[in-house]
Amino acid sequence: MTKTVTLHTARSTLYTPNMKDLDLHQPTQMDDVKTMLRKFKKLRREEPHAPSLDITGIDLDDVYDRAGVLAQSEKIKQTMEALEKNLKKAAG
């Protein structure tokens, strides 16, 4: 499988059948890693000063924040703590 399906339908939050849906366009499929790497290398070769290649000042915590990884892990942690608390109440 070369592509991964990301959404059932890729429509913006402002979608109506009477208007073209160009706002907040999201692709319905995501390229595989090899294709992403090939596109990245091509962009770096053809447009070395492209804004998307400028990652100065970005650290791993920024990436996690933007991806929502920390928020998800914090939510999971809170849920686990609540479950443990309820189990202790039920047992004691």
PDB file of C-alpha atoms in Angstrom:
ATOM      1  CA  MET A   1       0.000   0.000   0.000  1.00  0.00           C
ATOM      2  CA  THR A   2       1.646   3.222  -1.097  1.00  0.00           C
ATOM      3  CA  LYS A   3      -0.790   5.710   0.397  1.00  0.00           C
ATOM      4  CA  THR A   4      -2.639   5.901   3.667  1.00  0.00           C
ATOM      5  CA  VAL A   5      -6.228   7.089   3.829  1.00  0.00           C
ATOM      6  CA  THR A   6      -6.429   9.964   6.308  1.00  0.00           C
ATOM      7  CA  LEU A   7     -10.089  10.942   6.212  1.00  0.00           C
ATOM      8  CA  HIS A   8     -13.327   9.496   4.872  1.00  0.00           C
ATOM      9  CA  THR A   9     -14.144  12.857   3.311  1.00  0.00           C
ATOM     10  CA  ALA A  10     -11.859  15.847   3.121  1.00  0.00           C
ATOM     11  CA  ARG A  11     -14.150  18.818   3.529  1.00  0.00           C
ATOM     12  CA  SER A  12     -13.619  22.027   5.405  1.00  0.00           C
ATOM     13  CA  THR A  13     -15.757  23.086   8.310  1.00  0.00           C
ATOM     14  CA  LEU A  14     -17.377  25.654   5.998  1.00  0.00           C
ATOM     15  CA  TYR A  15     -18.429  23.112   3.355  1.00  0.00           C
ATOM     16  CA  THR A  16     -21.742  23.514   1.565  1.00  0.00           C
ATOM     17  CA  PRO A  17     -22.817  21.677  -1.586  1.00  0.00           C
ATOM     18  CA  ASN A  18     -23.415  25.003  -3.372  1.00  0.00           C
ATOM     19  CA  MET A  19     -19.884  26.370  -2.882  1.00  0.00           C
ATOM     20  CA  LYS A  20     -16.517  25.110  -3.994  1.00  0.00           C
ATOM     21  CA  ASP A  21     -14.668  23.625  -1.055  1.00  0.00           C
ATOM     22  CA  LEU A  22     -11.260  25.278  -1.278  1.00  0.00           C
ATOM     23  CA  ASP A  23     -11.070  26.481   2.315  1.00  0.00           C
ATOM     24  CA  LEU A  24      -8.820  24.420   4.581  1.00  0.00           C
ATOM     25  CA  HIS A  25      -8.213  21.763   1.941  1.00  0.00           C
ATOM     26  CA  GLN A  26      -6.984  18.502   3.409  1.00  0.00           C
ATOM     27  CA  PRO A  27      -5.761  15.639   1.239  1.00  0.00           C
ATOM     28  CA  THR A  28      -7.663  12.374   1.517  1.00  0.00           C
ATOM     29  CA  GLN A  29      -4.485  10.324   1.267  1.00  0.00           C
ATOM     30  CA  MET A  30      -1.053  10.712   2.754  1.00  0.00           C
ATOM     31  CA  ASP A  31       2.085   9.838   0.777  1.00  0.00           C
ATOM     32  CA  ASP A  32       4.259   6.994   1.981  1.00  0.00           C
ATOM     33  CA  VAL A  33       7.631   7.769   3.574  1.00  0.00           C
ATOM     34  CA  LYS A  34       9.644   7.162   0.386  1.00  0.00           C
ATOM     35  CA  THR A  35       7.477   9.590  -1.586  1.00  0.00           C
ATOM     36  CA  MET A  36       7.699  12.204   1.177  1.00  0.00           C
ATOM     37  CA  LEU A  37      11.486  11.883   1.237  1.00  0.00           C
ATOM     38  CA  ARG A  38      11.675  12.161  -2.562  1.00  0.00           C
ATOM     39  CA  LYS A  39       9.521  15.330  -2.496  1.00  0.00           C
ATOM     40  CA  PHE A  40      11.608  16.778   0.332  1.00  0.00           C
ATOM     41  CA  LYS A  41      14.873  16.165  -1.530  1.00  0.00           C
ATOM     42  CA  LYS A  42      13.435  17.682  -4.713  1.00  0.00           C
ATOM     43  CA  LEU A  43      12.244  20.776  -2.852  1.00  0.00           C
ATOM     44  CA  ARG A  44      15.596  21.149  -1.076  1.00  0.00           C
ATOM     45  CA  ARG A  45      17.418  20.853  -4.416  1.00  0.00           C
ATOM     46  CA  GLU A  46      15.135  23.156  -6.437  1.00  0.00           C
ATOM     47  CA  GLU A  47      14.177  25.724  -3.772  1.00  0.00           C
ATOM     48  CA  PRO A  48      16.820  25.693  -1.031  1.00  0.00           C
ATOM     49  CA  HIS A  49      15.357  28.838   0.584  1.00  0.00           C
ATOM     50  CA  ALA A  50      11.730  27.649   0.676  1.00  0.00           C
ATOM     51  CA  PRO A  51      10.005  28.695   3.928  1.00  0.00           C
ATOM     52  CA  SER A  52       8.929  25.120   4.643  1.00  0.00           C
ATOM     53  CA  LEU A  53      12.591  24.092   4.844  1.00  0.00           C
ATOM     54  CA  ASP A  54      13.442  26.700   7.491  1.00  0.00           C
ATOM     55  CA  ILE A  55      13.356  24.807  10.776  1.00  0.00           C
ATOM     56  CA  THR A  56      15.650  27.082  12.775  1.00  0.00           C
ATOM     57  CA  GLY A  57      14.492  27.541  16.338  1.00  0.00           C
ATOM     58  CA  ILE A  58      12.179  24.517  16.266  1.00  0.00           C
ATOM     59  CA  ASP A  59      12.865  21.804  18.825  1.00  0.00           C
ATOM     60  CA  LEU A  60      11.239  18.459  19.501  1.00  0.00           C
ATOM     61  CA  ASP A  61       8.903  19.904  22.138  1.00  0.00           C
ATOM     62  CA  ASP A  62       7.554  22.355  19.535  1.00  0.00           C
ATOM     63  CA  VAL A  63       6.877  19.457  17.182  1.00  0.00           C
ATOM     64  CA  TYR A  64       5.068  17.535  19.926  1.00  0.00           C
ATOM     65  CA  ASP A  65       2.998  20.604  20.831  1.00  0.00           C
ATOM     66  CA  ARG A  66       2.017  21.226  17.226  1.00  0.00           C
ATOM     67  CA  ALA A  67       1.139  17.572  16.663  1.00  0.00           C
ATOM     68  CA  GLY A  68      -0.851  17.413  19.892  1.00  0.00           C
ATOM     69  CA  VAL A  69       1.196  14.490  21.194  1.00  0.00           C
ATOM     70  CA  LEU A  70       1.747  16.018  24.626  1.00  0.00           C
ATOM     71  CA  ALA A  71      -1.910  16.918  24.979  1.00  0.00           C
ATOM     72  CA  GLN A  72      -2.918  13.363  24.167  1.00  0.00           C
ATOM     73  CA  SER A  73      -0.377  11.832  26.549  1.00  0.00           C
ATOM     74  CA  GLU A  74      -1.449  14.238  29.314  1.00  0.00           C
ATOM     75  CA  LYS A  75      -5.104  13.332  28.738  1.00  0.00           C
ATOM     76  CA  ILE A  76      -4.257   9.623  28.875  1.00  0.00           C
ATOM     77  CA  LYS A  77      -2.297  10.181  32.097  1.00  0.00           C
ATOM     78  CA  GLN A  78      -5.243  11.997  33.697  1.00  0.00           C
ATOM     79  CA  THR A  79      -7.634   9.244  32.619  1.00  0.00           C
ATOM     80  CA  MET A  80      -5.358   6.545  34.050  1.00  0.00           C
ATOM     81  CA  GLU A  81      -5.045   8.430  37.355  1.00  0.00           C
ATOM     82  CA  ALA A  82      -8.828   8.786  37.578  1.00  0.00           C
ATOM     83  CA  LEU A  83      -9.312   5.071  36.881  1.00  0.00           C
ATOM     84  CA  GLU A  84      -6.742   4.118  39.523  1.00  0.00           C
ATOM     85  CA  LYS A  85      -8.433   6.431  42.037  1.00  0.00           C
ATOM     86  CA  ASN A  86     -11.830   4.846  41.326  1.00  0.00           C
ATOM     87  CA  LEU A  87     -10.367   1.340  41.650  1.00  0.00           C
ATOM     88  CA  LYS A  88      -8.825   2.220  45.022  1.00  0.00           C
ATOM     89  CA  LYS A  89     -12.191   3.604  46.206  1.00  0.00           C
ATOM     90  CA  ALA A  90     -13.978   0.435  45.106  1.00  0.00           C
ATOM     91  CA  ALA A  91     -11.393  -1.832  46.751  1.00  0.00           C
ATOM     92  CA  GLY A  92     -11.143   0.102  50.021  1.00  0.00           C
TER      93      GLY A  92
END
